[in-house]
PDB file of C-alpha atoms and ligand atoms in Angstrom:
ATOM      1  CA  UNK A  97       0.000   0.000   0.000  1.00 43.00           C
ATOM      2  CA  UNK A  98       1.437   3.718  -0.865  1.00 54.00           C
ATOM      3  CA  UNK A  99       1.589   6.310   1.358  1.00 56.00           C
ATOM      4  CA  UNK A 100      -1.483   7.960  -0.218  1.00 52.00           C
ATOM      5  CA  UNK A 101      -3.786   4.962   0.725  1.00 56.00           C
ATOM      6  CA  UNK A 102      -2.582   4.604   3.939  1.00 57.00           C
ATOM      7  CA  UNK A 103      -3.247   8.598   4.674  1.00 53.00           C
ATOM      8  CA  UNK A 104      -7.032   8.010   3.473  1.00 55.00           C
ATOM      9  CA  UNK A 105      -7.286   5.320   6.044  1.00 58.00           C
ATOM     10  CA  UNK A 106      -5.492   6.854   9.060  1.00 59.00           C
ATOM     11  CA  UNK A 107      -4.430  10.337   8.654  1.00 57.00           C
ATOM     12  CA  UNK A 108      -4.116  11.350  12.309  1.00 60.00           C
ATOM     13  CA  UNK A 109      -1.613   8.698  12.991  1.00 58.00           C
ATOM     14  CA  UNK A 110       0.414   9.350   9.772  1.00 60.00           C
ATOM     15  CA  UNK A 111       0.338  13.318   9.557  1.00 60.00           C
ATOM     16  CA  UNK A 112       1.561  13.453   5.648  1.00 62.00           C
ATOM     17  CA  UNK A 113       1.718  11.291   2.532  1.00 60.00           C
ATOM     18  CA  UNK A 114       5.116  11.940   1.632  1.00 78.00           C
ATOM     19  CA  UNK A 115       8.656  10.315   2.728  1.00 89.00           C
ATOM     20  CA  UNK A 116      11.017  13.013   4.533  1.00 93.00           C
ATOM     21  CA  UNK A 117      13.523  14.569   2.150  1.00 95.00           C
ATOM     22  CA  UNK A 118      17.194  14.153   2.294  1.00 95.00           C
ATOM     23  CA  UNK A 119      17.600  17.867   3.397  1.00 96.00           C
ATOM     24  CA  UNK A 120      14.916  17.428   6.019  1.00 97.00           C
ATOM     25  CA  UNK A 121      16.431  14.055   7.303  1.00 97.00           C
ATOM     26  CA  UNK A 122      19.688  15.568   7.393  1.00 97.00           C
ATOM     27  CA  UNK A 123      18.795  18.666   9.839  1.00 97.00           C
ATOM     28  CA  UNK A 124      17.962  16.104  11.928  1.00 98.00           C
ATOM     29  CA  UNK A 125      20.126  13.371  12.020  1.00 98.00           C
ATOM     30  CA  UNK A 126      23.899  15.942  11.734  1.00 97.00           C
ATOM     31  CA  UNK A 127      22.678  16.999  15.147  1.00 97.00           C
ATOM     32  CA  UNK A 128      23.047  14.443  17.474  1.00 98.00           C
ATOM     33  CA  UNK A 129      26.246  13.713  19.258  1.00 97.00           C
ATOM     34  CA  UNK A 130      26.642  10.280  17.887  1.00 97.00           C
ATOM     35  CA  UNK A 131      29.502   9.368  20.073  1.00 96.00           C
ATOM     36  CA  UNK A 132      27.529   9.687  22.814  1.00 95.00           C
ATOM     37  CA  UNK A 133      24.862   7.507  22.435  1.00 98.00           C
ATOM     38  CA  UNK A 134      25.104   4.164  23.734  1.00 97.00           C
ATOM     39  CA  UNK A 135      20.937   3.904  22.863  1.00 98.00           C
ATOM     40  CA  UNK A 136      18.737   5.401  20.369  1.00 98.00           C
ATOM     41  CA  UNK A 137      15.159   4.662  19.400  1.00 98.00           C
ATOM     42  CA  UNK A 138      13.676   5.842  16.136  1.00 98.00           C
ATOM     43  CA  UNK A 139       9.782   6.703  16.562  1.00 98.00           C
ATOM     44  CA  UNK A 140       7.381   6.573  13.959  1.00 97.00           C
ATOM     45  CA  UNK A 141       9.928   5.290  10.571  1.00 97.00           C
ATOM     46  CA  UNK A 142       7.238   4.528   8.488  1.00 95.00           C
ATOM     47  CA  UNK A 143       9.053   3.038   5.269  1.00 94.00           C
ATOM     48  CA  UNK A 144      12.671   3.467   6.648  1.00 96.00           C
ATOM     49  CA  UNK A 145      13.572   7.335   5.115  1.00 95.00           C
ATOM     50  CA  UNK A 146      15.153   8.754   8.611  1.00 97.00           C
ATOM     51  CA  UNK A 147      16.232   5.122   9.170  1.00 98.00           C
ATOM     52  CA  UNK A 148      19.122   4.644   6.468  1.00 97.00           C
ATOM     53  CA  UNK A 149      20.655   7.630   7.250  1.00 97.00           C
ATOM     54  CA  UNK A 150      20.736   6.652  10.988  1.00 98.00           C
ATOM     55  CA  UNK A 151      22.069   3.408   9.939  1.00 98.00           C
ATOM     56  CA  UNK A 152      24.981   5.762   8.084  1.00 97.00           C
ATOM     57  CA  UNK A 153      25.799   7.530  11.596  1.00 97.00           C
ATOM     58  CA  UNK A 154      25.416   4.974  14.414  1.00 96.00           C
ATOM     59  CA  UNK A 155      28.162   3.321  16.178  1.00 96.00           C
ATOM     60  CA  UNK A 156      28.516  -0.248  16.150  1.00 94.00           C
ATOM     61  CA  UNK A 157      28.096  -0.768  19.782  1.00 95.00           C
ATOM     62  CA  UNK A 158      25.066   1.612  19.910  1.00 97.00           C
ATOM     63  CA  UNK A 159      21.719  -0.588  20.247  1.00 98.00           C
ATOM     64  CA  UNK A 160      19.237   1.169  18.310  1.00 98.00           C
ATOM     65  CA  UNK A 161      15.490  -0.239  17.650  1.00 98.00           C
ATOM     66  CA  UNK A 162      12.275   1.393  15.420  1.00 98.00           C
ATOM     67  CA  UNK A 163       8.805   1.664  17.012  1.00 98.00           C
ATOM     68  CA  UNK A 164       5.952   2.010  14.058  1.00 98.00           C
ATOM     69  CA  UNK A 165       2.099   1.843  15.076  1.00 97.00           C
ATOM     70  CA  UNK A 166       0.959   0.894  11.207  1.00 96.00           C
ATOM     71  CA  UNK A 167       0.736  -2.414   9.798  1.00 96.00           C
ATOM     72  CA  UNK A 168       1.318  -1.663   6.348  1.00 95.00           C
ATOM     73  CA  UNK A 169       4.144   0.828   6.766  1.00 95.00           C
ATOM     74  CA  UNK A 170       5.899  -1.726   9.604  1.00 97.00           C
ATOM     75  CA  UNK A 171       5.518  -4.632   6.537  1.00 96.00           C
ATOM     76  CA  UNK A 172       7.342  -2.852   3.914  1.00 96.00           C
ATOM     77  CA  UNK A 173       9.766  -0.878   6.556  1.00 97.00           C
ATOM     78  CA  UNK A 174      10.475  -4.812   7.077  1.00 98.00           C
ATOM     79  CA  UNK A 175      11.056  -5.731   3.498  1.00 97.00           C
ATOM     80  CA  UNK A 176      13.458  -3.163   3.377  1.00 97.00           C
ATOM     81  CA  UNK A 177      15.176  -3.219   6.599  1.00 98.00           C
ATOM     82  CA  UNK A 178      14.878  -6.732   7.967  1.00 98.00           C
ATOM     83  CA  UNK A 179      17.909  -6.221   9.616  1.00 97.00           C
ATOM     84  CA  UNK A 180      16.506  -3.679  11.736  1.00 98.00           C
ATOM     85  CA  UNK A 181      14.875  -4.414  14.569  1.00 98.00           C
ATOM     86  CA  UNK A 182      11.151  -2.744  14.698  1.00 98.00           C
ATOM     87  CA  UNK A 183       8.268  -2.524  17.104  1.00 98.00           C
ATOM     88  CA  UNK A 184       5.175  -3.069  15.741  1.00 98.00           C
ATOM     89  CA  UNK A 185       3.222  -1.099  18.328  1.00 98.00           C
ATOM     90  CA  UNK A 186       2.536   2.320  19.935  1.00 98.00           C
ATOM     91  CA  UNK A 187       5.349   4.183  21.164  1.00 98.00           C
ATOM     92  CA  UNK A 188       3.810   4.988  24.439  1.00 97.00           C
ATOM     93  CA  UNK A 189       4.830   1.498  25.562  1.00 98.00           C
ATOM     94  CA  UNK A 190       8.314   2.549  25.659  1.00 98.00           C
ATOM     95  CA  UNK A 191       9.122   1.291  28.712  1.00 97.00           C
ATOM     96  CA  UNK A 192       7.954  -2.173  27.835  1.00 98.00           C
ATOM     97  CA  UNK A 193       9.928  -2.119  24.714  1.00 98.00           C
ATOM     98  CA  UNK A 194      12.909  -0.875  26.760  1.00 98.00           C
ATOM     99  CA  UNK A 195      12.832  -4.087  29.320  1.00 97.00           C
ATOM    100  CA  UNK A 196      12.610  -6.232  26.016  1.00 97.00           C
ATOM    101  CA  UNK A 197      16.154  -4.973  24.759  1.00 97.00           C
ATOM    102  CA  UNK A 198      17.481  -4.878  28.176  1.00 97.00           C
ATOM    103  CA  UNK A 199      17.684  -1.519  28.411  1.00 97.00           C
ATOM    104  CA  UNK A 200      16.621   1.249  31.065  1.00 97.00           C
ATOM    105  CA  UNK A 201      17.660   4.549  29.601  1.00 98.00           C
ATOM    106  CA  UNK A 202      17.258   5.727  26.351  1.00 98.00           C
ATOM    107  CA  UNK A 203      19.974   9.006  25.218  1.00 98.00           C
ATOM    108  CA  UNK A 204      18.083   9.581  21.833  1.00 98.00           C
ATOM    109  CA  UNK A 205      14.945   9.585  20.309  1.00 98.00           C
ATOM    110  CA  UNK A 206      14.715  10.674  16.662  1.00 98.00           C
ATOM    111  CA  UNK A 207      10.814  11.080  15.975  1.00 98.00           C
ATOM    112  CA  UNK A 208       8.552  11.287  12.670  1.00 96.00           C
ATOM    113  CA  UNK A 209       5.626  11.444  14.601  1.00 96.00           C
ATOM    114  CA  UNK A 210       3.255  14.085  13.721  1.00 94.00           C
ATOM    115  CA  UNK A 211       2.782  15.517  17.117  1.00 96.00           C
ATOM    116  CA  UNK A 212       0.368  18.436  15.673  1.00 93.00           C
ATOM    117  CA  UNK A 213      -2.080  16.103  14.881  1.00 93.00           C
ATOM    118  CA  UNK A 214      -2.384  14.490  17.857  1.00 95.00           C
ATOM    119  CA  UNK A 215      -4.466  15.409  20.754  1.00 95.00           C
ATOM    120  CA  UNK A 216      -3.566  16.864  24.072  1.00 97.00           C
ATOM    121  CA  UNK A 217      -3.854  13.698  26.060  1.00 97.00           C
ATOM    122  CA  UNK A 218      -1.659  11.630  23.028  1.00 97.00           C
ATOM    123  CA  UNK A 219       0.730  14.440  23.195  1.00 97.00           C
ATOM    124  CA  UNK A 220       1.277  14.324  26.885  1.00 97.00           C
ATOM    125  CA  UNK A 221       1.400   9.925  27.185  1.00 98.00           C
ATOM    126  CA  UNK A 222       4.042   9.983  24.370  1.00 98.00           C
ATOM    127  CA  UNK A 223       6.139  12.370  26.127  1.00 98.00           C
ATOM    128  CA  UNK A 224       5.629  11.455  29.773  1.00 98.00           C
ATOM    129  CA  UNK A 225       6.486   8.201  28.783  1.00 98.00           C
ATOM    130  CA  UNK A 226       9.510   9.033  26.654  1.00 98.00           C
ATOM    131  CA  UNK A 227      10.952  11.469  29.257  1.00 98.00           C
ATOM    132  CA  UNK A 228      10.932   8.749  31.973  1.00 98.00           C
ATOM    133  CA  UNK A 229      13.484   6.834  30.014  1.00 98.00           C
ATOM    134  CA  UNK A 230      16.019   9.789  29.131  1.00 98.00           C
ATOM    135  CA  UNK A 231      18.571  10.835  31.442  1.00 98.00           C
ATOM    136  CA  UNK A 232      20.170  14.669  31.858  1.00 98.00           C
ATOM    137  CA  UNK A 233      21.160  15.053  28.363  1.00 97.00           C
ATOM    138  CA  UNK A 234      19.613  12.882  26.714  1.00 98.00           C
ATOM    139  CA  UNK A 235      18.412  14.603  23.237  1.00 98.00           C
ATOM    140  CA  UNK A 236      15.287  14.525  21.137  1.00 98.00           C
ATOM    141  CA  UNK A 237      14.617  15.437  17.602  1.00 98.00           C
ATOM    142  CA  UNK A 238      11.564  15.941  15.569  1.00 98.00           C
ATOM    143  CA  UNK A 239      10.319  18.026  12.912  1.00 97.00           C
ATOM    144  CA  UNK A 240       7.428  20.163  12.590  1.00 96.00           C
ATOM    145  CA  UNK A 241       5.327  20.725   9.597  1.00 94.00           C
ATOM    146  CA  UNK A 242       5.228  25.005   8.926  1.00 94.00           C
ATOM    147  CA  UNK A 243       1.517  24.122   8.139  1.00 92.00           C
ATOM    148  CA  UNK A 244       0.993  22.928  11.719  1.00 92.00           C
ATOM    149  CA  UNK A 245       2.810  25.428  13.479  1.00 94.00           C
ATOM    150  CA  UNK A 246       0.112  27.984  14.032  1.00 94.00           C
ATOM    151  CA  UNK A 247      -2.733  25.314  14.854  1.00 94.00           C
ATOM    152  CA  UNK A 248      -3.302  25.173  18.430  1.00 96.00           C
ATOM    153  CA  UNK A 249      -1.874  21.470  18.519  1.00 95.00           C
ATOM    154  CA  UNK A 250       1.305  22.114  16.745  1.00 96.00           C
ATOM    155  CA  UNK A 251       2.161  25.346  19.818  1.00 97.00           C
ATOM    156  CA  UNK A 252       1.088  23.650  22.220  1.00 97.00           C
ATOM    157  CA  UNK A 253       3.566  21.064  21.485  1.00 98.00           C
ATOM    158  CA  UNK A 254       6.412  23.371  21.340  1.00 98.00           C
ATOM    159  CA  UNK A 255       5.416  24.865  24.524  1.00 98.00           C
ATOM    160  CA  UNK A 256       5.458  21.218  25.849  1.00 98.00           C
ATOM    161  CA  UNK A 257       8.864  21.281  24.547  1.00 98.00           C
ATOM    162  CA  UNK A 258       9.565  24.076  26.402  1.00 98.00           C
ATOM    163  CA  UNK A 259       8.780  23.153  29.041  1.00 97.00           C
ATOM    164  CA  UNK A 260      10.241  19.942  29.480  1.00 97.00           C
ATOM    165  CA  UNK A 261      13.452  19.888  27.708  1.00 98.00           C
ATOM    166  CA  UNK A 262      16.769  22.267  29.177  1.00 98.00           C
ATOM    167  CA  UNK A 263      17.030  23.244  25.392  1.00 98.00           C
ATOM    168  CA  UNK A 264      15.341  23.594  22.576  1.00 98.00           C
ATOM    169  CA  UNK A 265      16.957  25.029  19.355  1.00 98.00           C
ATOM    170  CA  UNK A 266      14.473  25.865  16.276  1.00 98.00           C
ATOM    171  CA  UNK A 267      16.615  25.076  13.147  1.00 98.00           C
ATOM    172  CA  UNK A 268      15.578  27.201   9.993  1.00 97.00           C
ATOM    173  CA  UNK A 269      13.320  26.333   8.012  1.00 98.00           C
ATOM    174  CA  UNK A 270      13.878  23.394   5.283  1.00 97.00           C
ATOM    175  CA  UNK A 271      12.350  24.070   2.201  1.00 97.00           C
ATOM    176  CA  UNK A 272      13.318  21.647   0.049  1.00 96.00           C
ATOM    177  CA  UNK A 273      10.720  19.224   1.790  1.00 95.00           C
ATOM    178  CA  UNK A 274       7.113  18.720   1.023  1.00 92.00           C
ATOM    179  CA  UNK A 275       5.646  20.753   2.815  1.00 92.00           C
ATOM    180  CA  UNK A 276       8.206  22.509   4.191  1.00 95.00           C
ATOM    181  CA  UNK A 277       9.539  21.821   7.950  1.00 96.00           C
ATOM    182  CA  UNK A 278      11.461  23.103  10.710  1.00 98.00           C
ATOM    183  CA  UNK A 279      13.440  20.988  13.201  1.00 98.00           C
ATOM    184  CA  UNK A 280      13.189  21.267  16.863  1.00 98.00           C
ATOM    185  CA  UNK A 281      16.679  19.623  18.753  1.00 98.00           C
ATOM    186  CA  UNK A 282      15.990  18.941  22.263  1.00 98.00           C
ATOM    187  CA  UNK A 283      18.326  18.390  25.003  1.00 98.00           C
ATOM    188  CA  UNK A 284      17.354  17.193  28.371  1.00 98.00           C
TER     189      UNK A 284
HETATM  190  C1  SAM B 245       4.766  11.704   9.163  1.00 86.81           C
HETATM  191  S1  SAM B 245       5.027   9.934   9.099  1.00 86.81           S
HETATM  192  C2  SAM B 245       6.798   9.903   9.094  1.00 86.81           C
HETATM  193  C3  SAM B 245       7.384   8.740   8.353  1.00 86.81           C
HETATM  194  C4  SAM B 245       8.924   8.777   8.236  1.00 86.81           C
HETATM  195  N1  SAM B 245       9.565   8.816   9.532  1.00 86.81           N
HETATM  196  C5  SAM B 245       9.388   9.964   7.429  1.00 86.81           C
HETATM  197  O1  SAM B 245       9.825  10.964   8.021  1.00 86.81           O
HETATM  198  O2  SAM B 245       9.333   9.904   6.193  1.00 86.81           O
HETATM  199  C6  SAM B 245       4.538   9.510  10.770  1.00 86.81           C
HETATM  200  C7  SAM B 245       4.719   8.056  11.176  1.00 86.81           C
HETATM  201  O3  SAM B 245       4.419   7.919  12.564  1.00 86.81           O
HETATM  202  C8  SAM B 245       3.685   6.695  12.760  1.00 86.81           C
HETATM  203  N2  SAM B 245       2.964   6.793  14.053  1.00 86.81           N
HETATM  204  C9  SAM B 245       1.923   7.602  14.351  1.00 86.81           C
HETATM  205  N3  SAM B 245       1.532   7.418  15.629  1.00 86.81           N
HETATM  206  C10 SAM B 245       2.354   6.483  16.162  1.00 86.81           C
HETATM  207  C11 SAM B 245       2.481   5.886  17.464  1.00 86.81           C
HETATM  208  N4  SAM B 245       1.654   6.227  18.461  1.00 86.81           N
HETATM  209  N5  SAM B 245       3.457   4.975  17.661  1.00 86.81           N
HETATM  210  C12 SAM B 245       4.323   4.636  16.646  1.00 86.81           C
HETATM  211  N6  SAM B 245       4.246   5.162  15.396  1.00 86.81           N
HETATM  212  C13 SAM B 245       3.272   6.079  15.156  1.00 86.81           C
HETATM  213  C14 SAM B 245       2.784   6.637  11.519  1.00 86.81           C
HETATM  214  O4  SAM B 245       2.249   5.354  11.305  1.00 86.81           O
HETATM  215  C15 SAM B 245       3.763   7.094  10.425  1.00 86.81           C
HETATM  216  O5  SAM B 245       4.507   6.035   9.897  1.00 86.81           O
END
């Protein structure tokens, strides 16, 4: 199934029809501290775009795992990737995926969720959840869509951001992406 068929049947959860760009992938992924990060979790890969350039970047001894709610997407992210492990299940269970892999802290989270078109409650249960499992320092990236940014959903979850993280840096904004997207980088 394309993305376009799987946006008609669950557009909350999916938040766009088209695979991040290179450029967009790239503000996110250059960020992180690599060397640092003995465990990352990808949230939200759909078919694998943000993964293969993670793949590029981590560190052998690094133990990184995918967590993707949709069927379809988590088949053909598997077709492409079967060597990486994936989740097939809501991210809110992270701490149930982290006792699976042995694991009690996570130091990165790189997410493609759409947080703007989730609702407050979602929002806060994905976070809360997350943030239990990241020590001081610990860092968090995500993009934002510019389309979402003045809906109510898409600022509140900034202020979220805000609010939880020590910083939060606002790249500029990546146009060659459709649509076009800013990145926030978190640090705990
Ligand atoms: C905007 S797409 C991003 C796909 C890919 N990461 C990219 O950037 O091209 C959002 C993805 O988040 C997944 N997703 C939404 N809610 C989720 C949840 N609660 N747990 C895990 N994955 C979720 C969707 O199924 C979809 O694959």
């Amino acid at each position: 199934m394309d993305h376009f068929a799987e946006f008609l049947r669950t557009p909350r959860e999916i938040g766009t029809i088209i695979a991040s760009s290179k450029s967009l992938v790239a503000a996110m992924v250059d960020w992180i501290e690599w060397d640092r990060v003995e465990v990352a979790v990808e949230y939200g890969p759909g078919k694998g775009a943000i993964t293969r350039e993670i793949l590029q970047r981590l560190r052998r001894r690094t133990t990184f795992f995918t967590i993707e709610l949709n069927a379809s997407f988590a088949a053909s992210f598997r077709t492409a990737l079967p060597d990486v492990r994936l989740h097939e299940e809501s991210v809110e269970n992270i701490t149930g995926i982290c006792a699976e892999h042995g694991v009690t802290k996570i130091d990165c989270v790189i997410s493609g969720l759409p947080w703007a078109t989730f609702s407050d409650e979602q929002q806060d249960r994905y976070l809360d959840e997350m943030l239990k499992k990241m020590p001081p320092g610990a860092q968090f990236v995500s993009f934002a869509y510019l389309v979402g940014l003045p809906l109510t959903s898409g600022r509140r979850f900034k202020r979220r951001l805000d609010d939880v993280f020590t910083s939060v840096e606002t790249s500029e904004i990546v146009w060659k992406n459709f649509p076009p997207a800013v990145v926030y980088r978190c640090r705990k």
